Coordinates of C-alpha atoms in Angstrom, one line a residue:
V1 CA 135.9 142.3 103.0
Q2 CA 135.9 139.2 104.1
V3 CA 135.9 138.4 107.8
L4 CA 137.9 134.8 108.3
C5 CA 137.6 132.5 111.2
A6 CA 139.0 129.0 111.3
D7 CA 136.8 127.1 108.4
S8 CA 134.1 129.8 108.2
W9 CA 133.8 133.4 106.8
G10 CA 131.3 136.3 106.8
S11 CA 131.2 139.9 105.2
G12 CA 132.0 143.0 106.7
F13 CA 132.8 146.5 105.7
S14 CA 135.3 149.4 106.5
V15 CA 134.0 152.5 108.3
G16 CA 136.1 155.7 109.3
N17 CA 139.0 154.4 108.7
V18 CA 140.8 151.1 107.0
R19 CA 141.6 149.6 110.1
T20 CA 138.0 149.6 111.4
I21 CA 135.5 146.7 110.2
V22 CA 131.8 145.9 111.4
T23 CA 130.4 142.7 110.8
N24 CA 128.2 140.2 112.2
A25 CA 128.6 139.5 115.9
H26 CA 127.7 135.4 115.0
V27 CA 130.6 135.5 112.5
V28 CA 133.2 136.5 115.1
E29 CA 131.9 134.5 118.6
E30 CA 134.3 131.9 119.5
C31 CA 136.8 132.7 116.9
E32 CA 140.6 132.5 117.9
N33 CA 142.2 133.2 114.7
L34 CA 140.6 136.0 113.4
R35 CA 141.5 137.7 110.1
V36 CA 140.0 140.1 107.3
R37 CA 140.8 139.6 103.4
G38 CA 140.5 142.8 101.4
P39 CA 139.5 143.3 97.9
D40 CA 142.9 142.6 96.6
G41 CA 143.0 139.4 98.4
A42 CA 145.8 140.6 101.1
I43 CA 144.8 139.0 104.5
A44 CA 145.5 140.8 107.8
P45 CA 144.9 139.6 111.3
A46 CA 142.3 141.7 113.2
R47 CA 140.8 141.6 116.6
V48 CA 137.4 142.1 118.1
V49 CA 137.0 145.4 119.6
V50 CA 133.2 145.2 120.8
V51 CA 130.5 142.7 120.4
D52 CA 126.8 143.4 120.8
R53 CA 125.0 139.8 120.4
Y54 CA 121.6 141.3 120.9
K55 CA 122.0 143.3 117.7
D56 CA 124.3 140.9 115.9
V57 CA 127.4 143.4 115.4
A58 CA 130.7 143.4 116.0
V59 CA 133.6 145.5 115.7
L60 CA 136.9 144.7 114.5
E61 CA 140.3 146.2 114.6
V62 CA 142.7 145.0 111.9
S63 CA 146.5 144.9 112.4
G64 CA 148.0 146.5 109.4
S65 CA 146.0 148.2 106.5
P66 CA 144.4 145.9 104.0
N67 CA 143.8 147.7 100.8
V68 CA 140.0 148.6 101.7
V69 CA 137.9 151.8 100.8
P70 CA 135.6 153.1 104.0
T71 CA 132.2 153.2 103.3
T72 CA 130.3 156.3 103.2
L73 CA 127.1 156.1 105.3

């Protein structure tokens, strides 16, 4: 998925369920209008659940259900 923040974007992937997205912390820091775009182009708002700046990892929760398939680890 694409993680959208104002004029920038990054990548992410769904784990566990389609509402949980993992991305990089630097992608979402200081972001006030966080959104996620699924592979079908649909955009859904999201919020940061937890950030680990040391490991550069962030977990997001998506409002709604973008059309994504969870990644199998």
